[in-house]
Amino acid sequence: MSQNFDRRTALKGLIAGTVAMGIPSSLSAMAQTVEPHTSDFMTKGKINHSVARWCFGDMELEALCIAAKKMGITGIDLVGPKDWPILQKHQLVSTMCNGAELNLVDGFNDPKFHDQLIKNYTAMIPLVAQAGYKNLICFSGNRRGKTDEEGWNNCVKGLQTLIPLAEKHQVTLVMELLNSKIDHKDYQCDRTYWGVELAKRINSPHFKLLYNI
């Protein structure tokens, strides 16, 4: 039995396993590479691709939208209200809205930012819903000496103020996990267990976690 066949068999089994468990997996996108002519692994129409706006900062948004549309991409991440009309012109969606956050380092884990954040998100959540979008990004902020417990408690206090509004408008607040070892030193929501514990404490389907993988 060839090495390639072994690898294909193993990968197909892994993909089938992730589907059976109901876990969305980027591995499923590899199925066409493994067996491009096998109908069991066709992904057309089942995976919606998006790109992050900031990765293409040297491109005009209009040009990015045209290129994205040609490639079959359905949305662009991290686009705020002023640019939504450009996306809509090209039948694209803002898959992860932004514009309510202060920045990456000043977030919900510090009560001194709560008043401004709550004001910003209270205004933004209805706008996201009115535009027909679903996801709005948020950040823990940097640790700055806070313990895990302090960070959790502060985030819960700030975010639970907004959850009823998010639920009313069917908008999901999505906190991004960032890599504090390399790119985002001291960011508090930098590990799965930290984000999962926060999600458990908030206990709402309108709060979720965002991974950059």
Coordinates of C-alpha atoms in Angstrom, one line a residue:
M1 CA 0.0 0.0 0.0
S2 CA 1.5 3.4 -1.0
Q3 CA 2.4 6.1 1.4
N4 CA 0.0 8.5 -0.4
F5 CA -2.9 6.1 -0.1
D6 CA -2.2 5.8 3.7
R7 CA -2.2 9.6 4.1
R8 CA -5.4 10.0 2.0
T9 CA -7.2 7.3 4.0
A10 CA -6.1 8.8 7.3
L11 CA -7.1 12.3 6.3
K12 CA -10.5 11.2 5.0
G13 CA -11.1 9.5 8.3
L14 CA -10.2 12.6 10.2
I15 CA -12.5 14.8 8.1
A16 CA -15.4 12.3 8.5
G17 CA -14.7 12.3 12.3
T18 CA -14.8 16.1 12.6
V19 CA -18.1 16.3 10.6
A20 CA -19.7 13.5 12.7
M21 CA -18.8 15.5 15.9
G22 CA -20.3 18.7 14.4
I23 CA -17.0 20.5 14.6
P24 CA -16.4 22.9 11.7
S25 CA -12.9 22.2 10.4
S26 CA -10.7 23.8 7.8
L27 CA -9.5 20.3 7.1
S28 CA -12.7 19.7 5.2
A29 CA -11.5 22.3 2.7
M30 CA -8.6 20.0 2.0
A31 CA -10.8 17.2 0.9
Q32 CA -10.8 18.4 -2.7
T33 CA -7.0 18.3 -2.7
V34 CA -7.0 14.7 -1.4
E35 CA -9.7 13.3 -3.7
P36 CA -10.7 16.1 -6.1
H37 CA -13.1 13.9 -8.0
T38 CA -14.8 12.2 -5.0
S39 CA -18.4 13.5 -4.7
D40 CA -18.5 12.6 -1.0
F41 CA -16.0 15.4 -0.2
M42 CA -17.4 18.2 -2.4
T43 CA -17.4 21.5 -0.5
K44 CA -18.9 23.8 -3.1
G45 CA -21.5 26.0 -1.4
K46 CA -20.7 24.5 2.0
I47 CA -17.8 26.8 3.0
N48 CA -18.1 30.5 3.0
H49 CA -14.7 32.2 2.7
S50 CA -13.8 35.7 3.9
V51 CA -10.7 37.8 4.0
A52 CA -9.6 40.3 6.7
R53 CA -9.5 43.9 5.5
W54 CA -6.3 44.8 7.3
C55 CA -4.3 42.2 5.4
F56 CA -4.9 44.2 2.3
G57 CA -4.4 47.7 3.6
D58 CA -2.5 48.7 0.5
M59 CA -5.5 48.1 -1.7
E60 CA -8.5 50.3 -2.1
L61 CA -11.6 48.6 -0.6
E62 CA -13.4 48.8 -4.0
A63 CA -10.6 46.9 -5.7
L64 CA -10.5 44.4 -2.8
C65 CA -14.2 43.8 -3.2
I66 CA -13.9 43.2 -6.9
A67 CA -11.1 40.8 -6.5
A68 CA -12.9 39.0 -3.6
K69 CA -16.1 38.6 -5.6
K70 CA -14.2 37.1 -8.6
M71 CA -12.7 34.5 -6.3
G72 CA -16.0 33.5 -4.8
I73 CA -15.3 35.1 -1.4
T74 CA -18.6 36.0 0.4
G75 CA -17.4 38.6 2.9
I76 CA -14.7 40.8 4.3
D77 CA -13.8 40.8 8.0
L78 CA -13.2 43.9 10.1
V79 CA -15.1 46.4 8.1
G80 CA -17.0 49.2 9.9
P81 CA -20.2 51.1 9.1
K82 CA -18.7 53.8 6.8
D83 CA -17.5 51.1 4.4
W84 CA -20.5 48.8 4.5
P85 CA -22.1 50.5 1.4
I86 CA -19.0 49.5 -0.7
L87 CA -19.4 45.9 0.4
Q88 CA -23.1 45.9 -0.3
K89 CA -22.5 47.3 -3.7
H90 CA -20.6 44.2 -4.5
Q91 CA -23.0 41.8 -2.7
L92 CA -20.4 41.1 0.0
V93 CA -21.1 41.1 3.7
S94 CA -19.1 42.3 6.7
T95 CA -18.5 38.9 8.2
M96 CA -16.9 40.3 11.4
C97 CA -17.9 43.9 12.0
N98 CA -15.7 46.3 13.9
G99 CA -15.7 49.9 15.0
A100 CA -17.0 49.8 18.6
E101 CA -13.7 48.7 20.2
L102 CA -11.2 51.2 21.5
N103 CA -8.1 49.2 20.4
L104 CA -6.6 45.9 21.1
V105 CA -5.0 46.7 24.4
D106 CA -7.8 48.7 26.2
G107 CA -10.7 46.3 26.6
F108 CA -13.3 44.9 28.8
N109 CA -10.9 43.5 31.4
D110 CA -10.4 47.0 32.8
P111 CA -13.4 48.8 34.3
K112 CA -11.9 52.2 33.5
F113 CA -12.8 51.6 29.9
H114 CA -16.3 50.2 30.5
D115 CA -18.2 53.5 30.2
Q116 CA -16.8 54.3 26.8
L117 CA -17.0 50.7 25.5
I118 CA -20.6 50.3 26.6
K119 CA -21.5 53.5 24.9
N120 CA -19.7 52.5 21.7
Y121 CA -21.2 49.0 21.6
T122 CA -24.7 50.2 22.6
A123 CA -24.6 52.4 19.5
M124 CA -23.0 49.8 17.2
I125 CA -25.1 46.7 17.9
P126 CA -28.3 48.1 16.4
L127 CA -26.3 49.3 13.4
V128 CA -24.9 45.9 12.8
A129 CA -28.4 44.4 12.9
Q130 CA -29.9 47.0 10.7
A131 CA -27.3 46.2 8.0
G132 CA -28.2 42.6 8.2
Y133 CA -24.9 41.5 9.8
K134 CA -24.4 39.2 12.7
N135 CA -20.9 39.4 14.3
L136 CA -19.2 42.3 16.2
I137 CA -15.7 41.9 17.4
C138 CA -14.5 42.8 21.0
F139 CA -11.3 42.4 22.9
S140 CA -10.2 41.6 26.5
G141 CA -7.4 44.1 26.5
N142 CA -4.0 43.7 28.0
R143 CA -3.5 42.1 31.3
R144 CA -1.4 44.9 33.0
G145 CA -0.9 42.8 36.1
K146 CA -4.4 41.6 36.5
T147 CA -5.0 38.0 37.6
D148 CA -7.1 35.7 35.5
E149 CA -9.9 36.1 38.0
E150 CA -9.8 39.8 37.9
G151 CA -9.9 39.8 34.1
W152 CA -12.8 37.4 34.0
N153 CA -14.8 39.4 36.6
N154 CA -14.2 42.7 34.8
C155 CA -15.1 41.3 31.4
V156 CA -18.2 39.7 32.7
K157 CA -19.3 42.9 34.3
G158 CA -18.9 44.9 31.2
L159 CA -20.1 42.4 28.6
Q160 CA -23.2 41.3 30.5
T161 CA -24.4 44.9 30.4
L162 CA -24.5 44.5 26.6
I163 CA -25.7 40.9 26.2
P164 CA -29.4 41.7 26.5
L165 CA -29.1 44.3 23.7
A166 CA -27.1 41.8 21.5
E167 CA -29.7 39.1 22.1
K168 CA -32.5 41.6 21.2
H169 CA -30.8 42.4 17.9
Q170 CA -29.5 38.9 17.2
V171 CA -25.9 40.1 17.1
T172 CA -23.1 38.1 18.5
L173 CA -20.2 39.7 20.4
V174 CA -17.1 37.9 19.5
M175 CA -13.9 38.1 21.6
E176 CA -10.7 37.5 19.7
L177 CA -8.0 35.3 21.1
L178 CA -4.5 36.8 20.3
N179 CA -1.0 35.3 20.5
S180 CA 0.7 37.0 23.4
K181 CA 3.9 35.1 22.9
I182 CA 4.7 36.7 19.5
D183 CA 2.5 39.6 18.3
H184 CA 0.4 40.9 21.2
K185 CA 2.4 40.9 24.4
D186 CA 0.4 40.9 27.6
Y187 CA -3.0 40.4 25.9
Q188 CA -5.1 38.6 28.4
C189 CA -7.4 36.5 26.3
D190 CA -4.5 34.6 24.8
R191 CA -5.4 31.0 25.7
T192 CA -8.4 28.8 25.0
Y193 CA -9.1 28.0 28.6
W194 CA -9.3 31.7 29.4
G195 CA -11.7 32.4 26.6
V196 CA -13.8 29.3 27.4
E197 CA -14.1 30.2 31.0
L198 CA -15.3 33.7 30.1
A199 CA -17.8 32.3 27.7
K200 CA -19.1 29.9 30.5
R201 CA -19.5 32.8 32.9
I202 CA -21.3 35.0 30.4
N203 CA -23.5 32.0 29.4
S204 CA -25.1 33.4 26.3
P205 CA -25.2 32.1 22.7
H206 CA -24.6 35.8 21.7
F207 CA -21.0 35.7 23.0
K208 CA -18.4 33.6 21.2
L209 CA -14.7 33.3 20.6
L210 CA -12.7 34.1 17.5
Y211 CA -9.6 32.2 16.6
N212 CA -6.9 33.2 14.1
I213 CA -5.4 30.0 13.0

